[in-house]
Every structure is written in structure tokens, then in C-alpha cells.
Amino acid sequence: MKTYVSPTQRPDTETVVAVGSFDGVHLGHQALLAQLKARGREHRVPTVVYTFDPPTRVLTQGVEFLSTLPEKLDLLARYGIDETIAVPFTAEFAARPKEAFLDDLRALHPRSIVVGEDFHFGRGRAGGLPDLRGVTREVVALPMHQLGGEDIKSTRIREYLKVGDVEGAARLLGRHYDAQGVVVPGDRLGRTLGWPTANIRVPEGKALPLGVFAVVAITERGPGNPQRHHGMANVGFRPTVNGRERRFEVHLFDFEGDLYGEEVQVKFFTHLRGEQKFSGLDELKAQIGRDAQAAREALRDVR
């Protein structure tokens, strides 16, 4: 998949275009992408996703994001999109008049534009569907996608994650929520307790569920050689040792080795419990043992 930061960078050819933040690339987004690909096949032109980095609400409302730009691009590529234009979403960009955004779209020569029915753009959200119809005759506006009567939207997924409900998040995403980051040195407390962990640093602003979880971690042990490991993760502030900052720590079952400096992707499967404060390290160690047993059971049929 080709990636640009401006419409002017791509060839001067016709396209079909989908526009949106695509934060998390959830089931609603996937429905929109399916429509985009259908229009691309019909018109025999490249499919283009015009998206924003960071997602608009990260800047306008201060929310955490579900997917980093590399995570989003990887997902869009997996769904078969030909090109992505990921424009830097800054205060200056948000303040542009709607006509400037329409000029961006005109530069893509769209045979079709696919958006959600509540799509607005430009300073003060002044632009809407009637303006898009001035760019192309074919504007496809999809209603809010639902699952079991529940709206599928990034805001709802963040709400699930906030209370540790990774199963609820997975239902709306159509896949297990994941986070990836670099393994950095920690204080080696887990090793002292007999449960060594990889301390994973994710980009600031990445939404993480709080609590203890059964997870599958994917490591890259050499180029083109990903390996999957069952394990358990703790995300929180470690109140038993008076921690002051959020940590994301993962213990991999039956694993020996050094992961420092490596990129690790962690998929959250099951919420085991919330974070809690124990009377001391012995009580914490005993609970970790029970957590490990519960995680192994939760992942028993996962390959």
C-alpha cells in the first residue's frame, strides 16, 4: 500500500476515496472500506483512504487513540486498500475553511466518495454531504453501523477499554485489541518474584485497558520470523509497591531470552481481574500464580 501525507503527492489520476479518522479500524470502518473497494472495482480505479494523524478527537477532545499511525496503516493494508493519505492533523489544519478541504478532494479526482452519514469537515464543521456532492456525483453516506443494537464507534471502544472490558472492545473491533511497543528496562521486580516481565513502552496517548489480562504476544525473533507466545499482562500503577506511573508489563509463559529493544505486539484476550493493592510481596506473588493459571486456562484453545 502506498502512503502519502498530501493529496498532491500522488499521481494525477482518478480514484475512489473514503474519508475519516479510522481510529481502531473497527467493524463500522470495515463496512465503509468494503463499500470503497466495491466502488473501486466498479470504476476500475485505485482505492484511497484520506485519514488524519492523529485522529481528530485526539486533538479536539484530548481522548486517547486506539491505533497509532503505523498500526492503522497496517490494518488498512490488510483490508486491501491501495493508497492512504495520512495528513498531519494540527490546530492549523483543523482551522482551514471547508473550501480548502474540498480542494484536497478535488485533487484526487474522485469518481466516488464514501463517508459516514454524519461526516462534517472544515473550520467549525461547516462542511457536509451537500458540499461533497459538488466534488463528485457519487457520494456514498453510510449510516452508523450497529451490532446487536449497539452503535459501533471508537468512543464506545474506549469506554470498554477504560473498565478493562477487552472482550467488549473485541466485539466491536472484529478482532482482539492490541498494543505494540518497545521493551525497555524496568525495576526487575517481576524477576525478583519469580515472574519476569517485559516492560513495554507504547507511544504516549495510546489507549490501554487497566488490569490483568490473558494475552498473546508476538515477537520478531529475526527478520520475517514472528513468534507467538501465550502470557499475561498487567497494565496499571502497581499500588502494592506504591507505583506512580502507568506500566505495561507482560510475562510470557515458558519463555527464556532477552527482549530488550525489541518491538512486541500484545493482543488482549481475556480480562482476569482489576488492579488491586496487596498486603505485601508474598500475597502479590501468590496472586500472580493464580493469575497465570487462569490465563493459561483462558488461552487453552488459542493457537
Short mmCIF file of C-alpha atoms in Angstrom, two decimals:
data_model
loop_
_atom_site.label_atom_id
_atom_site.label_comp_id
_atom_site.label_asym_id
_atom_site.label_seq_id
_atom_site.Cartn_x
_atom_site.Cartn_y
_atom_site.Cartn_z
CA MET A 1 0.00 0.00 0.00
CA LYS A 2 1.32 3.43 -0.94
CA THR A 3 1.21 6.14 1.72
CA TYR A 4 1.29 9.93 1.30
CA VAL A 5 0.88 12.93 3.60
CA SER A 6 -0.77 15.16 1.00
CA PRO A 7 -3.09 14.62 -2.00
CA THR A 8 -0.60 16.49 -4.18
CA GLN A 9 1.99 13.72 -3.74
CA ARG A 10 0.05 11.03 -5.57
CA PRO A 11 -0.29 10.64 -9.37
CA ASP A 12 -2.81 12.88 -11.12
CA THR A 13 -5.31 10.09 -11.79
CA GLU A 14 -8.90 9.18 -10.91
CA THR A 15 -9.67 7.42 -7.64
CA VAL A 16 -12.41 6.42 -5.25
CA VAL A 17 -11.97 7.93 -1.79
CA ALA A 18 -13.07 7.17 1.77
CA VAL A 19 -12.60 9.90 4.37
CA GLY A 20 -12.40 9.61 8.15
CA SER A 21 -10.19 9.16 11.21
CA PHE A 22 -10.45 5.34 11.07
CA ASP A 23 -9.29 5.14 14.69
CA GLY A 24 -9.12 1.44 15.51
CA VAL A 25 -10.42 0.39 12.06
CA HIS A 26 -13.44 -1.21 13.77
CA LEU A 27 -16.37 -3.07 12.20
CA GLY A 28 -18.07 0.18 11.17
CA HIS A 29 -14.91 1.32 9.41
CA GLN A 30 -14.59 -2.10 7.79
CA ALA A 31 -18.10 -1.75 6.34
CA LEU A 32 -17.06 1.58 4.86
CA LEU A 33 -13.89 0.04 3.42
CA ALA A 34 -15.96 -2.74 1.83
CA GLN A 35 -18.07 -0.09 0.08
CA LEU A 36 -14.90 1.70 -1.05
CA LYS A 37 -13.46 -1.47 -2.55
CA ALA A 38 -16.75 -2.21 -4.34
CA ARG A 39 -16.67 1.26 -5.91
CA GLY A 40 -13.03 0.78 -6.85
CA ARG A 41 -13.85 -2.44 -8.67
CA GLU A 42 -16.84 -0.82 -10.39
CA HIS A 43 -14.88 2.19 -11.65
CA ARG A 44 -11.57 0.32 -12.07
CA VAL A 45 -9.57 2.95 -10.24
CA PRO A 46 -7.36 2.88 -7.09
CA THR A 47 -8.95 2.93 -3.63
CA VAL A 48 -7.72 5.79 -1.45
CA VAL A 49 -8.28 6.36 2.27
CA TYR A 50 -7.92 10.01 3.29
CA THR A 51 -7.30 9.96 7.03
CA PHE A 52 -5.85 12.07 9.84
CA ASP A 53 -2.85 11.69 12.16
CA PRO A 54 -3.65 11.86 14.98
CA PRO A 55 -7.40 11.11 14.83
CA THR A 56 -9.40 14.32 15.00
CA ARG A 57 -10.79 13.80 18.53
CA VAL A 58 -7.30 13.33 19.96
CA LEU A 59 -6.62 16.96 19.11
CA THR A 60 -10.10 18.44 19.61
CA GLN A 61 -11.18 16.49 22.72
CA GLY A 62 -7.95 15.14 24.21
CA VAL A 63 -9.01 11.47 24.01
CA GLU A 64 -6.55 8.58 23.76
CA PHE A 65 -6.18 6.88 20.39
CA LEU A 66 -6.91 3.24 19.61
CA SER A 67 -4.35 2.84 16.84
CA THR A 68 -1.04 4.54 16.17
CA LEU A 69 -0.44 5.59 12.59
CA PRO A 70 1.72 2.51 11.84
CA GLU A 71 -0.97 0.26 13.37
CA LYS A 72 -3.68 1.96 11.29
CA LEU A 73 -1.67 1.72 8.08
CA ASP A 74 -1.01 -1.96 8.70
CA LEU A 75 -4.73 -2.62 9.18
CA LEU A 76 -5.72 -0.66 6.06
CA ALA A 77 -3.15 -2.58 4.02
CA ARG A 78 -4.52 -5.87 5.33
CA TYR A 79 -8.00 -4.85 4.20
CA GLY A 80 -6.71 -4.37 0.67
CA ILE A 81 -6.64 -0.58 0.31
CA ASP A 82 -4.39 0.66 -2.50
CA GLU A 83 -3.32 4.05 -1.11
CA THR A 84 -3.56 6.07 2.09
CA ILE A 85 -3.19 9.81 2.54
CA ALA A 86 -2.45 10.40 6.23
CA VAL A 87 -2.44 14.16 6.70
CA PRO A 88 -0.98 15.64 9.90
CA PHE A 89 -4.00 16.86 11.89
CA THR A 90 -2.88 20.04 13.61
CA ALA A 91 -4.69 23.07 15.01
CA GLU A 92 -3.83 24.89 11.79
CA PHE A 93 -5.29 22.10 9.66
CA ALA A 94 -8.46 21.98 11.78
CA ALA A 95 -8.91 25.73 11.30
CA ARG A 96 -8.89 25.55 7.49
CA PRO A 97 -12.14 26.57 5.76
CA LYS A 98 -14.20 23.82 4.19
CA GLU A 99 -13.20 25.00 0.70
CA ALA A 100 -9.57 24.04 1.38
CA PHE A 101 -10.61 20.50 2.27
CA LEU A 102 -12.79 20.28 -0.84
CA ASP A 103 -9.77 21.33 -2.91
CA ASP A 104 -7.84 18.40 -1.38
CA LEU A 105 -10.56 16.04 -2.51
CA ARG A 106 -10.76 17.55 -5.99
CA ALA A 107 -7.03 16.88 -6.38
CA LEU A 108 -7.83 13.17 -6.04
CA HIS A 109 -10.30 13.25 -8.97
CA PRO A 110 -12.76 11.01 -7.11
CA ARG A 111 -15.31 9.02 -9.10
CA SER A 112 -16.89 8.25 -5.72
CA ILE A 113 -16.55 9.46 -2.11
CA VAL A 114 -17.50 7.17 0.77
CA VAL A 115 -18.13 8.60 4.26
CA GLY A 116 -20.30 8.15 7.33
CA GLU A 117 -23.66 9.92 7.15
CA ASP A 118 -22.68 12.31 9.99
CA PHE A 119 -19.43 13.37 8.31
CA HIS A 120 -18.51 17.06 8.65
CA PHE A 121 -15.30 18.89 7.90
CA GLY A 122 -13.59 22.26 7.86
CA ARG A 123 -13.49 25.06 10.42
CA GLY A 124 -16.48 24.79 12.75
CA ARG A 125 -17.52 21.56 11.00
CA ALA A 126 -19.08 23.78 8.36
CA GLY A 127 -18.80 21.26 5.52
CA GLY A 128 -21.14 18.34 4.97
CA LEU A 129 -22.57 15.92 2.43
CA PRO A 130 -24.04 18.59 0.10
CA ASP A 131 -20.55 20.07 -0.30
CA LEU A 132 -19.09 16.68 -1.20
CA ARG A 133 -21.66 16.34 -3.98
CA GLY A 134 -20.06 19.41 -5.55
CA VAL A 135 -16.85 17.38 -5.92
CA THR A 136 -18.30 14.16 -7.35
CA ARG A 137 -21.76 12.96 -8.36
CA GLU A 138 -21.43 9.74 -6.39
CA VAL A 139 -21.35 10.27 -2.61
CA VAL A 140 -21.98 7.15 -0.55
CA ALA A 141 -23.04 8.04 3.02
CA LEU A 142 -23.29 5.04 5.33
CA PRO A 143 -25.42 5.10 8.50
CA MET A 144 -23.93 4.28 11.89
CA HIS A 145 -23.08 0.59 11.89
CA GLN A 146 -24.57 -1.41 14.76
CA LEU A 147 -24.00 -4.78 16.37
CA GLY A 148 -26.79 -6.21 18.50
CA GLY A 149 -28.40 -2.77 18.71
CA GLU A 150 -25.16 -1.13 19.89
CA ASP A 151 -23.52 1.65 17.89
CA ILE A 152 -20.06 0.68 16.67
CA LYS A 153 -17.82 3.68 17.26
CA SER A 154 -14.35 4.42 18.59
CA THR A 155 -15.79 6.27 21.60
CA ARG A 156 -17.63 3.13 22.74
CA ILE A 157 -14.50 1.01 22.34
CA ARG A 158 -12.52 3.44 24.51
CA GLU A 159 -15.25 3.16 27.15
CA TYR A 160 -14.89 -0.62 27.16
CA LEU A 161 -11.13 -0.37 27.50
CA LYS A 162 -11.39 2.12 30.35
CA VAL A 163 -13.10 -0.52 32.51
CA GLY A 164 -10.87 -3.36 31.27
CA ASP A 165 -13.57 -4.97 29.12
CA VAL A 166 -11.34 -6.17 26.29
CA GLU A 167 -13.98 -8.71 25.25
CA GLY A 168 -16.47 -5.89 24.63
CA ALA A 169 -13.84 -3.94 22.69
CA ALA A 170 -13.02 -7.01 20.59
CA ARG A 171 -16.69 -7.47 19.68
CA LEU A 172 -16.84 -4.01 18.09
CA LEU A 173 -13.38 -4.19 16.56
CA GLY A 174 -13.91 -7.57 14.94
CA ARG A 175 -10.55 -8.67 16.37
CA HIS A 176 -8.68 -8.63 19.66
CA TYR A 177 -7.48 -5.20 20.76
CA ASP A 178 -3.71 -4.92 20.60
CA ALA A 179 -0.88 -2.61 21.53
CA GLN A 180 2.68 -2.68 20.39
CA GLY A 181 5.79 -1.05 21.70
CA VAL A 182 9.45 -1.45 22.56
CA VAL A 183 10.70 -3.50 25.52
CA VAL A 184 12.65 -1.23 27.89
CA PRO A 185 14.42 -1.89 31.20
CA GLY A 186 12.21 -1.89 34.31
CA ASP A 187 12.97 -2.32 38.00
CA ARG A 188 13.13 -6.16 37.72
CA LEU A 189 10.53 -6.65 40.46
CA GLY A 190 8.86 -9.43 38.46
CA ARG A 191 12.14 -11.31 38.20
CA THR A 192 12.58 -10.99 41.97
CA LEU A 193 9.14 -12.56 42.46
CA GLY A 194 9.89 -15.40 40.04
CA TRP A 195 7.68 -13.93 37.29
CA PRO A 196 9.98 -11.95 34.94
CA THR A 197 8.17 -9.44 32.75
CA ALA A 198 8.86 -7.41 29.63
CA ASN A 199 8.24 -3.73 30.36
CA ILE A 200 6.68 -2.38 27.15
CA ARG A 201 6.75 1.30 26.27
CA VAL A 202 3.93 2.33 23.95
CA PRO A 203 3.53 5.75 22.30
CA GLU A 204 2.12 8.41 24.60
CA GLY A 205 -1.64 8.68 24.18
CA LYS A 206 -2.22 5.03 23.26
CA ALA A 207 -5.35 3.68 24.98
CA LEU A 208 -4.59 0.74 27.27
CA PRO A 209 -7.03 -1.27 29.38
CA LEU A 210 -6.25 -1.32 33.12
CA GLY A 211 -6.00 -4.61 34.97
CA VAL A 212 -4.62 -8.11 34.48
CA PHE A 213 -5.23 -9.96 31.21
CA ALA A 214 -4.60 -13.19 29.35
CA VAL A 215 -2.67 -12.15 26.24
CA VAL A 216 -0.86 -13.40 23.18
CA ALA A 217 2.42 -11.61 22.43
CA ILE A 218 4.06 -11.60 19.03
CA THR A 219 7.81 -11.11 18.88
CA GLU A 220 10.04 -10.78 15.83
CA ARG A 221 12.89 -13.21 16.50
CA GLY A 222 14.80 -12.38 13.36
CA PRO A 223 13.61 -10.86 10.06
CA GLY A 224 10.38 -12.45 8.86
CA ASN A 225 10.26 -14.81 11.79
CA PRO A 226 7.38 -13.76 14.10
CA GLN A 227 6.72 -15.97 17.11
CA ARG A 228 3.54 -16.14 19.20
CA HIS A 229 3.67 -16.58 22.95
CA HIS A 230 0.89 -17.07 25.47
CA GLY A 231 1.19 -14.93 28.57
CA MET A 232 -0.40 -12.49 30.97
CA ALA A 233 -0.20 -8.73 31.13
CA ASN A 234 -0.59 -6.19 33.89
CA VAL A 235 -1.45 -2.62 33.00
CA GLY A 236 -1.60 -0.21 35.89
CA PHE A 237 0.17 1.70 38.61
CA ARG A 238 1.32 -1.20 40.84
CA PRO A 239 -0.23 0.04 44.08
CA THR A 240 1.40 -2.71 46.18
CA VAL A 241 4.81 -1.07 45.62
CA ASN A 242 3.42 2.49 45.53
CA GLY A 243 3.96 2.92 41.81
CA ARG A 244 3.42 6.41 40.42
CA GLU A 245 3.30 5.87 36.66
CA ARG A 246 1.34 3.53 34.44
CA ARG A 247 3.28 0.42 33.47
CA PHE A 248 2.54 -2.15 30.78
CA GLU A 249 4.23 -5.39 31.76
CA VAL A 250 3.92 -8.80 30.10
CA HIS A 251 5.03 -12.21 31.34
CA LEU A 252 5.48 -14.81 28.58
CA PHE A 253 4.84 -18.41 29.58
CA ASP A 254 7.69 -20.87 29.07
CA PHE A 255 9.93 -18.22 27.53
CA GLU A 256 13.64 -17.68 28.09
CA GLY A 257 15.55 -14.87 26.49
CA ASP A 258 16.20 -11.15 26.35
CA LEU A 259 13.69 -8.91 24.59
CA TYR A 260 15.23 -5.52 25.40
CA GLY A 261 14.97 -3.15 22.46
CA GLU A 262 12.59 -5.41 20.54
CA GLU A 263 9.16 -4.45 19.23
CA VAL A 264 6.42 -6.60 20.74
CA GLN A 265 2.75 -6.74 19.77
CA VAL A 266 0.35 -7.76 22.54
CA LYS A 267 -3.20 -8.96 21.85
CA PHE A 268 -5.62 -8.74 24.79
CA PHE A 269 -7.85 -11.83 25.04
CA THR A 270 -9.43 -12.03 28.49
CA HIS A 271 -9.82 -9.69 31.48
CA LEU A 272 -8.76 -11.68 34.56
CA ARG A 273 -9.15 -9.08 37.31
CA GLY A 274 -8.75 -5.43 38.12
CA GLU A 275 -5.63 -3.99 39.66
CA GLN A 276 -5.54 -4.23 43.44
CA LYS A 277 -3.25 -3.46 46.36
CA PHE A 278 -1.91 -6.42 48.34
CA SER A 279 -0.57 -6.50 51.89
CA GLY A 280 2.91 -7.38 50.71
CA LEU A 281 5.03 -9.09 48.07
CA ASP A 282 4.22 -12.61 49.30
CA GLU A 283 0.49 -12.05 48.80
CA LEU A 284 1.18 -10.45 45.41
CA LYS A 285 3.34 -13.41 44.35
CA ALA A 286 0.62 -15.89 45.32
CA GLN A 287 -1.96 -13.93 43.32
CA ILE A 288 0.30 -13.82 40.27
CA GLY A 289 0.45 -17.62 40.41
CA ARG A 290 -3.35 -17.79 40.37
CA ASP A 291 -3.44 -15.25 37.53
CA ALA A 292 -1.05 -17.39 35.49
CA GLN A 293 -3.21 -20.46 35.97
CA ALA A 294 -6.32 -18.51 34.93
CA ALA A 295 -4.54 -17.07 31.88
CA ARG A 296 -3.35 -20.49 30.73
CA GLU A 297 -6.89 -21.78 31.03
CA ALA A 298 -8.32 -18.81 29.11
CA LEU A 299 -5.82 -19.37 26.29
CA ARG A 300 -6.07 -23.15 26.23
CA ASP A 301 -7.70 -23.30 22.79
CA VAL A 302 -5.85 -20.30 21.31
CA ARG A 303 -3.18 -21.08 18.75
#
